[in-house]
C-alpha cells in the first residue's frame, strides 16, 4: 500500500487549523512526509505512519522551526518563519546577534552576512570586516558582520540562501553557491530580514512560541560598553516588553554562563533556558563515556539547568546494528534533563551515511526513508521533547501521527 493524499494541482496537501492563528491559516505539509515514508523499509513504523494519511495535523511544540524553514527559504527571514508556522512548527527559532548600534537582529552568526544576505552586492560591502577576495587559485572569501553596520543599514539587506562559492572569481558567483539539494526558488525575490523585536511580533501573530539563541559575538566583549550580561538581559527584556510570558520562551545558548545568568537573574525564563551542548569539540569529551562529561549531567541539573540540546548523533549509538540511545542520552535522562535535538533535514540526501548529524549511526544509514527511523528512536527511546528541523513538516507529521504535543 502506498501513501495516499488529496491531489491538488499535482501537490500532496494535508491541512488542519493552526492552533492559535487565524482560522484561514491551515497547516500544509506538502509532499515531503509522503516521499520519506514511501522510501521506508516495510515494517510496523511505516504501517503506523501510513495509517495517519488524511487525519488532522495539529501544530505541535515538538516541531521546532530551525531558523524557520531554511531547507528552501532564506533563513531567519519573514518568509522562512511563516513557512515554518504553515508546516506546524509550534516553536520557531530566532538566532540573536547585534548590530553596530547594539540592536538585536535575527542572524545565525554575527559574521554571516556575506553568506546569508546580499550585502556584498550593495554599497554596504565597503563596511565589511573583510571584503570579497576572489579565489585566484585559492579559496574565495569575505567576512561581513552585523556589527559592521547599523540597524537601519541592516534593514536594507535581502536575505538569501546561506551559501557561498569558494571557487568564485566574482562577487556574483560567490553569493550564488546554493547546494544542489536546496533551492533558490523562494529566495529569488530576496527574503525579508528581521530584528529580534520584529520576529517576536511575527511569531506571536502566527500563534507560535519562541526559542531565541544568544549567539557568540564575533567582536570582543564588552563591545562599546555592552557586556555579555547586558546582551543576555537585552534579549529577555524584548520578550518582557512585548508582553510574552516566560512559559512561551525557551532561551538558548552554547555558553553555559548565559544559561546560568538567566537562571539566576530571570528565573522564570531561566526555568526553560536551554543549554546547547557543544562539548563534542572539546578535547577529551566522548559522548559514549559519561566520565568525560564536565560538568556532569547531574551537576548541570544541580545548577538549575532543565533543558539540554545536543546534535542528533550524540543521542544515538549502534548495538548489534540497531540504533539505540547513547550513554550521553541515558545520563541526561537519569539526571532528569529535558532533551531537545538538532537538526533534522539539514544533511541533504542520506544515501551516503547522512554526514555530520548522523555520524554515530552512519554505518546503517543509506537512504532518506531512514529519517523517520531515526526520529522514532529519538522520540520513543531517547524521549526527546522537541526536534529542530530545517523543514518542520517532516517532524510535524510524525508528531501528529504519534500523539506528541
Tab-separated table of C-alpha atoms in Angstrom:
chain	number	residue	atom	x	y	z
A	1	UNK	CA	0.000	0.000	0.000
A	2	UNK	CA	1.337	3.466	-0.840
A	3	UNK	CA	0.705	6.814	0.848
A	4	UNK	CA	-2.477	8.472	-0.417
A	5	UNK	CA	-3.124	12.177	-0.165
A	6	UNK	CA	-5.536	14.616	-1.714
A	7	UNK	CA	-4.060	15.634	-5.025
A	8	UNK	CA	-4.471	19.329	-5.634
A	9	UNK	CA	-2.802	20.759	-8.733
A	10	UNK	CA	-0.284	17.946	-8.541
A	11	UNK	CA	0.708	18.689	-4.911
A	12	UNK	CA	0.033	16.488	-1.919
A	13	UNK	CA	-1.519	18.530	0.873
A	14	UNK	CA	-2.557	17.831	4.420
A	15	UNK	CA	-4.486	20.673	6.068
A	16	UNK	CA	-5.735	21.441	9.544
A	17	UNK	CA	-6.389	24.568	11.533
A	18	UNK	CA	-3.228	26.073	13.013
A	19	UNK	CA	-3.945	26.419	16.734
A	20	UNK	CA	-3.735	29.980	17.961
A	21	UNK	CA	-3.588	31.512	14.477
A	22	UNK	CA	-6.271	32.853	12.194
A	23	UNK	CA	-8.761	30.172	11.078
A	24	UNK	CA	-7.617	30.539	7.467
A	25	UNK	CA	-4.024	29.604	8.340
A	26	UNK	CA	-4.233	25.870	7.665
A	27	UNK	CA	-1.232	23.615	8.107
A	28	UNK	CA	0.177	22.432	4.782
A	29	UNK	CA	2.766	19.674	4.956
A	30	UNK	CA	3.331	19.262	1.241
A	31	UNK	CA	4.691	16.087	-0.377
A	32	UNK	CA	7.850	15.543	1.692
A	33	UNK	CA	6.445	13.391	4.533
A	34	UNK	CA	4.805	11.133	1.955
A	35	UNK	CA	8.035	10.952	-0.041
A	36	UNK	CA	10.053	9.889	3.003
A	37	UNK	CA	7.504	7.339	4.160
A	38	UNK	CA	7.381	5.833	0.683
A	39	UNK	CA	11.155	5.273	0.878
A	40	UNK	CA	10.954	3.455	4.228
A	41	UNK	CA	11.538	-0.256	4.608
A	42	UNK	CA	8.390	-2.273	5.176
A	43	UNK	CA	7.549	-2.677	8.836
A	44	UNK	CA	5.441	-1.560	11.781
A	45	UNK	CA	6.655	2.048	11.809
A	46	UNK	CA	5.911	2.526	8.127
A	47	UNK	CA	2.465	0.997	8.600
A	48	UNK	CA	1.790	3.300	11.542
A	49	UNK	CA	2.774	6.413	9.615
A	50	UNK	CA	0.803	5.319	6.552
A	51	UNK	CA	-2.283	4.863	8.716
A	52	UNK	CA	-2.241	8.571	9.555
A	53	UNK	CA	-2.996	9.517	5.972
A	54	UNK	CA	-5.848	12.003	5.882
A	55	UNK	CA	-6.006	12.501	9.645
A	56	UNK	CA	-5.931	16.031	11.117
A	57	UNK	CA	-2.500	17.525	11.666
A	58	UNK	CA	-2.042	19.931	14.545
A	59	UNK	CA	0.629	22.448	15.352
A	60	UNK	CA	2.991	20.930	17.907
A	61	UNK	CA	5.695	22.155	20.287
A	62	UNK	CA	7.663	19.019	19.405
A	63	UNK	CA	8.278	20.517	15.938
A	64	UNK	CA	10.731	23.426	16.159
A	65	UNK	CA	11.487	25.586	13.134
A	66	UNK	CA	15.292	25.732	12.998
A	67	UNK	CA	15.945	29.249	11.653
A	68	UNK	CA	12.450	28.952	10.208
A	69	UNK	CA	12.331	26.567	7.248
A	70	UNK	CA	15.780	27.046	5.636
A	71	UNK	CA	15.775	23.871	3.579
A	72	UNK	CA	14.140	26.001	0.899
A	73	UNK	CA	13.645	29.505	2.367
A	74	UNK	CA	16.322	32.067	3.297
A	75	UNK	CA	16.951	31.510	6.988
A	76	UNK	CA	15.811	33.972	9.646
A	77	UNK	CA	13.528	35.844	7.282
A	78	UNK	CA	9.854	36.666	7.496
A	79	UNK	CA	9.182	34.215	4.687
A	80	UNK	CA	11.086	31.405	6.404
A	81	UNK	CA	9.253	31.872	9.715
A	82	UNK	CA	5.872	31.986	8.004
A	83	UNK	CA	6.689	28.755	6.156
A	84	UNK	CA	7.671	27.060	9.425
A	85	UNK	CA	4.399	28.027	11.072
A	86	UNK	CA	2.482	26.865	7.992
A	87	UNK	CA	4.152	23.464	8.425
A	88	UNK	CA	3.021	23.056	12.024
A	89	UNK	CA	6.090	24.230	13.931
A	90	UNK	CA	4.818	25.270	17.352
A	91	UNK	CA	8.161	26.874	18.255
A	92	UNK	CA	10.271	28.988	15.900
A	93	UNK	CA	13.898	29.988	16.416
A	94	UNK	CA	15.472	33.406	16.076
A	95	UNK	CA	19.251	33.287	16.436
A	96	UNK	CA	20.073	36.598	18.102
A	97	UNK	CA	23.063	38.821	17.445
A	98	UNK	CA	23.602	42.591	17.431
A	99	UNK	CA	24.415	45.429	15.062
A	100	UNK	CA	26.946	48.257	15.310
A	101	UNK	CA	24.443	50.287	17.315
A	102	UNK	CA	23.798	47.309	19.631
A	103	UNK	CA	20.338	46.457	18.338
A	104	UNK	CA	19.263	42.813	18.267
A	105	UNK	CA	18.616	41.097	14.939
A	106	UNK	CA	17.972	37.542	13.734
A	107	UNK	CA	21.097	36.001	12.192
A	108	UNK	CA	22.722	32.612	12.741
A	109	UNK	CA	26.063	34.292	13.425
A	110	UNK	CA	27.252	37.837	13.874
A	111	UNK	CA	29.647	37.334	10.951
A	112	UNK	CA	27.489	35.599	8.342
A	113	UNK	CA	26.031	38.485	6.322
A	114	UNK	CA	28.294	37.653	3.380
A	115	UNK	CA	26.682	34.214	3.020
A	116	UNK	CA	23.116	34.881	4.205
A	117	UNK	CA	22.375	38.276	2.632
A	118	UNK	CA	23.126	40.297	-0.484
A	119	UNK	CA	25.461	42.705	1.347
A	120	UNK	CA	28.424	42.052	-0.975
A	121	UNK	CA	26.332	43.204	-3.922
A	122	UNK	CA	25.473	46.507	-2.206
A	123	UNK	CA	27.347	49.671	-1.246
A	124	UNK	CA	27.498	48.325	2.323
A	125	UNK	CA	30.164	45.854	1.187
A	126	UNK	CA	32.763	48.546	1.802
A	127	UNK	CA	31.894	48.428	5.516
A	128	UNK	CA	32.565	44.686	5.860
A	129	UNK	CA	35.295	43.484	8.200
A	130	UNK	CA	36.834	41.770	5.199
A	131	UNK	CA	35.742	42.498	1.657
A	132	UNK	CA	35.443	39.933	-1.109
A	133	UNK	CA	38.662	38.233	-2.175
A	134	UNK	CA	38.422	36.125	-5.374
A	135	UNK	CA	39.658	32.540	-5.445
A	136	UNK	CA	42.630	33.216	-7.756
A	137	UNK	CA	43.997	29.716	-7.228
A	138	UNK	CA	42.958	29.592	-3.567
A	139	UNK	CA	39.572	29.971	-1.919
A	140	UNK	CA	37.327	32.980	-2.307
A	141	UNK	CA	36.487	34.661	0.991
A	142	UNK	CA	34.760	37.550	2.750
A	143	UNK	CA	33.541	38.438	6.235
A	144	UNK	CA	30.647	40.777	6.863
A	145	UNK	CA	29.362	41.216	10.389
A	146	UNK	CA	26.090	42.565	11.699
A	147	UNK	CA	28.274	44.705	13.956
A	148	UNK	CA	29.815	46.307	10.855
A	149	UNK	CA	26.559	48.137	10.101
A	150	UNK	CA	23.739	49.921	11.903
A	151	UNK	CA	20.241	48.571	12.328
A	152	UNK	CA	18.875	50.897	9.656
A	153	UNK	CA	21.535	49.667	7.245
A	154	UNK	CA	20.830	46.040	8.162
A	155	UNK	CA	17.169	46.529	7.287
A	156	UNK	CA	18.087	47.449	3.691
A	157	UNK	CA	19.513	43.972	3.074
A	158	UNK	CA	17.785	40.989	1.466
A	159	UNK	CA	18.102	37.513	2.903
A	160	UNK	CA	19.347	34.718	0.644
A	161	UNK	CA	20.071	31.025	0.967
A	162	UNK	CA	23.063	30.532	3.259
A	163	UNK	CA	25.845	29.621	0.853
A	164	UNK	CA	28.998	30.797	-0.862
A	165	UNK	CA	31.019	29.517	-3.815
A	166	UNK	CA	34.598	29.171	-2.569
A	167	UNK	CA	35.884	28.904	-6.158
A	168	UNK	CA	34.304	32.175	-7.268
A	169	UNK	CA	36.244	34.862	-9.092
A	170	UNK	CA	33.420	37.429	-8.856
A	171	UNK	CA	31.015	38.590	-6.162
A	172	UNK	CA	28.087	37.438	-8.266
A	173	UNK	CA	29.426	33.889	-8.436
A	174	UNK	CA	30.427	33.937	-4.763
A	175	UNK	CA	26.954	34.674	-3.458
A	176	UNK	CA	25.350	32.131	-5.817
A	177	UNK	CA	26.586	28.958	-4.149
A	178	UNK	CA	23.364	27.263	-3.039
A	179	UNK	CA	23.746	23.492	-2.571
A	180	UNK	CA	22.166	21.416	-5.330
A	181	UNK	CA	19.768	19.736	-2.873
A	182	UNK	CA	18.407	23.094	-1.720
A	183	UNK	CA	16.750	25.675	-3.972
A	184	UNK	CA	16.711	29.382	-4.752
A	185	UNK	CA	13.066	29.191	-5.796
A	186	UNK	CA	11.847	31.089	-2.727
A	187	UNK	CA	14.914	33.306	-2.452
A	188	UNK	CA	14.880	34.937	-5.874
A	189	UNK	CA	12.905	37.968	-4.708
A	190	UNK	CA	15.000	38.310	-1.556
A	191	UNK	CA	13.985	37.378	1.965
A	192	UNK	CA	12.820	39.997	4.464
A	193	UNK	CA	15.393	40.287	7.262
A	194	UNK	CA	14.080	40.848	10.772
A	195	UNK	CA	15.007	42.490	14.013
A	196	UNK	CA	14.535	40.373	17.114
A	197	UNK	CA	11.556	42.523	18.121
A	198	UNK	CA	10.005	42.029	14.691
A	199	UNK	CA	10.466	38.264	14.988
A	200	UNK	CA	8.628	38.294	18.317
A	201	UNK	CA	5.681	40.166	16.826
A	202	UNK	CA	5.569	37.939	13.743
A	203	UNK	CA	5.837	34.605	15.555
A	204	UNK	CA	3.219	35.720	18.086
A	205	UNK	CA	0.862	36.646	15.232
A	206	UNK	CA	1.353	33.158	13.801
A	207	UNK	CA	0.338	31.549	17.089
A	208	UNK	CA	3.846	30.290	17.745
A	209	UNK	CA	6.190	30.165	20.710
A	210	UNK	CA	9.825	31.213	20.852
A	211	UNK	CA	13.313	29.791	21.191
A	212	UNK	CA	15.830	32.606	20.744
A	213	UNK	CA	19.504	31.667	20.738
A	214	UNK	CA	22.029	34.151	22.088
A	215	UNK	CA	24.873	33.825	19.583
A	216	UNK	CA	28.543	34.117	20.476
A	217	UNK	CA	29.751	37.582	19.426
A	218	UNK	CA	32.453	37.902	16.770
A	219	UNK	CA	33.581	41.116	18.448
A	220	UNK	CA	35.400	41.343	21.746
A	221	UNK	CA	33.110	41.838	24.727
A	222	UNK	CA	32.302	44.194	26.267
A	223	UNK	CA	31.566	45.953	22.994
A	224	UNK	CA	31.450	49.722	23.366
A	225	UNK	CA	30.334	49.241	26.970
A	226	UNK	CA	27.869	46.457	26.048
A	227	UNK	CA	28.723	43.461	28.260
A	228	UNK	CA	27.793	39.810	27.806
A	229	UNK	CA	25.343	40.175	30.698
A	230	UNK	CA	23.821	43.255	29.035
A	231	UNK	CA	23.435	41.233	25.848
A	232	UNK	CA	21.796	38.286	27.634
A	233	UNK	CA	19.466	40.624	29.539
A	234	UNK	CA	18.507	42.681	26.487
A	235	UNK	CA	17.286	39.550	24.711
A	236	UNK	CA	14.985	38.658	27.601
A	237	UNK	CA	13.839	42.252	28.027
A	238	UNK	CA	12.489	42.329	24.488
A	239	UNK	CA	10.108	39.453	25.346
A	240	UNK	CA	9.065	41.187	28.550
A	241	UNK	CA	8.487	44.446	26.663
A	242	UNK	CA	6.273	42.573	24.186
A	243	UNK	CA	4.226	41.021	26.991
A	244	UNK	CA	5.298	37.472	26.123
A	245	UNK	CA	5.005	35.105	29.121
A	246	UNK	CA	8.178	33.294	30.146
A	247	UNK	CA	6.358	29.981	29.685
A	248	UNK	CA	6.290	30.651	25.923
A	249	UNK	CA	10.061	31.201	25.639
A	250	UNK	CA	12.954	28.735	25.597
A	251	UNK	CA	16.098	30.941	25.559
A	252	UNK	CA	19.192	29.082	24.348
A	253	UNK	CA	22.954	29.416	24.372
A	254	UNK	CA	26.077	27.322	23.786
A	255	UNK	CA	27.620	29.421	26.542
A	256	UNK	CA	26.687	27.811	29.857
A	257	UNK	CA	27.341	31.118	31.623
A	258	UNK	CA	24.475	32.693	29.645
A	259	UNK	CA	22.122	29.925	30.778
A	260	UNK	CA	23.241	30.322	34.390
A	261	UNK	CA	22.785	34.097	34.105
A	262	UNK	CA	19.140	33.614	33.115
A	263	UNK	CA	18.602	31.043	35.866
A	264	UNK	CA	19.907	33.494	38.476
A	265	UNK	CA	18.615	36.822	37.153
A	266	UNK	CA	15.485	35.876	35.220
A	267	UNK	CA	14.343	32.691	36.972
A	268	UNK	CA	11.013	32.425	35.136
A	269	UNK	CA	12.807	32.488	31.788
A	270	UNK	CA	15.739	30.527	33.222
A	271	UNK	CA	13.440	27.623	34.076
A	272	UNK	CA	13.165	26.903	30.339
A	273	UNK	CA	16.668	28.009	29.357
A	274	UNK	CA	18.314	25.524	27.004
A	275	UNK	CA	21.987	24.599	27.261
A	276	UNK	CA	23.099	23.914	23.693
A	277	UNK	CA	25.781	21.304	24.209
A	278	UNK	CA	28.810	21.905	22.027
A	279	UNK	CA	31.234	19.961	24.211
A	280	UNK	CA	31.824	17.498	21.388
A	281	UNK	CA	34.516	19.922	20.192
A	282	UNK	CA	36.395	19.821	23.494
A	283	UNK	CA	39.486	17.673	23.936
A	284	UNK	CA	38.757	14.545	25.936
A	285	UNK	CA	34.969	14.660	25.588
A	286	UNK	CA	33.401	11.389	24.437
A	287	UNK	CA	29.613	11.091	24.243
A	288	UNK	CA	29.984	7.362	24.949
A	289	UNK	CA	31.890	7.923	28.219
A	290	UNK	CA	29.996	9.799	30.966
A	291	UNK	CA	33.186	10.219	32.971
A	292	UNK	CA	34.338	12.720	30.315
A	293	UNK	CA	31.286	14.985	30.766
A	294	UNK	CA	32.456	18.115	32.550
A	295	UNK	CA	30.242	19.269	34.119
A	296	UNK	CA	28.310	16.037	34.539
A	297	UNK	CA	24.630	15.830	33.712
A	298	UNK	CA	23.773	15.787	37.402
A	299	UNK	CA	25.964	18.830	38.046
A	300	UNK	CA	24.099	20.690	35.298
A	301	UNK	CA	20.778	19.753	36.887
A	302	UNK	CA	22.042	20.815	40.301
A	303	UNK	CA	22.857	24.255	38.830
A	304	UNK	CA	19.254	24.631	37.730
A	305	UNK	CA	19.577	23.573	34.093
A	306	UNK	CA	16.372	21.840	32.972
A	307	UNK	CA	16.930	21.565	29.212
A	308	UNK	CA	19.904	20.297	27.238
A	309	UNK	CA	20.202	20.247	23.437
A	310	UNK	CA	22.920	18.217	21.686
A	311	UNK	CA	23.209	17.339	17.993
A	312	UNK	CA	21.302	14.236	16.876
A	313	UNK	CA	24.354	11.976	16.715
A	314	UNK	CA	25.275	12.429	20.390
A	315	UNK	CA	21.981	10.838	21.401
A	316	UNK	CA	22.391	7.637	19.357
A	317	UNK	CA	24.703	4.696	19.078
A	318	UNK	CA	24.627	1.246	17.471
A	319	UNK	CA	24.131	-2.063	19.267
A	320	UNK	CA	24.114	-5.167	17.075
A	321	UNK	CA	23.468	-2.921	14.098
A	322	UNK	CA	20.430	-1.241	15.652
A	323	UNK	CA	20.055	2.389	16.664
A	324	UNK	CA	19.661	2.790	20.424
A	325	UNK	CA	20.050	5.614	22.980
A	326	UNK	CA	23.656	6.565	23.628
A	327	UNK	CA	25.306	6.733	27.073
A	328	UNK	CA	25.014	10.529	26.744
A	329	UNK	CA	21.243	10.242	26.314
A	330	UNK	CA	20.898	7.826	29.212
A	331	UNK	CA	22.896	10.090	31.538
A	332	UNK	CA	20.810	13.125	30.593
A	333	UNK	CA	17.588	11.250	31.304
A	334	UNK	CA	18.979	9.881	34.575
A	335	UNK	CA	19.629	13.456	35.722
A	336	UNK	CA	16.078	14.461	34.792
A	337	UNK	CA	17.094	16.793	31.959
A	338	UNK	CA	14.669	17.501	29.120
A	339	UNK	CA	16.364	16.795	25.793
A	340	UNK	CA	15.923	18.722	22.550
A	341	UNK	CA	17.800	17.514	19.437
A	342	UNK	CA	19.206	19.326	16.399
A	343	UNK	CA	18.888	19.438	13.447
A	344	UNK	CA	16.610	17.356	11.252
A	345	UNK	CA	16.558	17.894	7.473
A	346	UNK	CA	19.940	19.623	7.487
A	347	UNK	CA	22.073	16.885	5.937
A	348	UNK	CA	20.706	16.631	2.425
A	349	UNK	CA	20.168	13.139	0.978
A	350	UNK	CA	21.101	10.308	3.369
A	351	UNK	CA	22.244	7.799	0.766
A	352	UNK	CA	25.883	8.165	1.784
A	353	UNK	CA	25.540	7.863	5.554
A	354	UNK	CA	23.939	11.175	6.477
A	355	UNK	CA	27.093	13.140	7.188
A	356	UNK	CA	27.866	15.032	10.405
A	357	UNK	CA	24.431	14.858	12.028
A	358	UNK	CA	24.269	11.069	11.731
A	359	UNK	CA	27.926	10.207	12.326
A	360	UNK	CA	27.348	7.887	15.294
A	361	UNK	CA	24.942	5.696	13.291
A	362	UNK	CA	26.239	6.371	9.785
A	363	UNK	CA	27.166	2.722	9.238
A	364	UNK	CA	23.470	1.820	8.967
A	365	UNK	CA	22.211	4.968	7.185
A	366	UNK	CA	21.858	4.589	3.417
A	367	UNK	CA	18.559	6.160	2.300
A	368	UNK	CA	16.186	9.040	3.046
A	369	UNK	CA	13.487	6.693	4.331
A	370	UNK	CA	15.553	6.182	7.471
A	371	UNK	CA	14.897	9.740	8.656
A	372	UNK	CA	11.707	8.574	10.319
A	373	UNK	CA	13.503	5.593	11.847
A	374	UNK	CA	15.979	7.974	13.473
A	375	UNK	CA	13.213	10.300	14.651
A	376	UNK	CA	11.277	7.377	16.101
A	377	UNK	CA	14.234	6.181	18.187
A	378	UNK	CA	14.835	9.722	19.411
A	379	UNK	CA	11.173	10.231	20.312
A	380	UNK	CA	10.263	6.861	21.788
A	381	UNK	CA	13.515	5.501	23.179
A	382	UNK	CA	15.566	8.597	23.986
A	383	UNK	CA	12.459	10.578	24.895
A	384	UNK	CA	13.337	13.944	23.372
A	385	UNK	CA	10.793	16.702	23.961
A	386	UNK	CA	11.491	18.579	20.743
A	387	UNK	CA	13.291	18.407	17.404
A	388	UNK	CA	14.767	21.302	15.471
A	389	UNK	CA	14.170	20.901	11.767
A	390	UNK	CA	15.048	22.801	8.598
A	391	UNK	CA	11.744	21.563	7.164
A	392	UNK	CA	9.253	21.327	10.039
A	393	UNK	CA	6.593	19.490	8.028
A	394	UNK	CA	8.564	16.262	8.357
A	395	UNK	CA	8.568	16.423	12.144
A	396	UNK	CA	5.038	17.833	12.418
A	397	UNK	CA	3.614	14.864	10.523
A	398	UNK	CA	5.365	12.376	12.811
A	399	UNK	CA	4.368	14.248	15.965
A	400	UNK	CA	0.701	14.476	14.994
A	401	UNK	CA	0.641	10.857	13.896
A	402	UNK	CA	2.145	9.551	17.152
A	403	UNK	CA	0.297	11.884	19.504
A	404	UNK	CA	3.167	14.135	20.530
A	405	UNK	CA	2.085	17.612	21.630
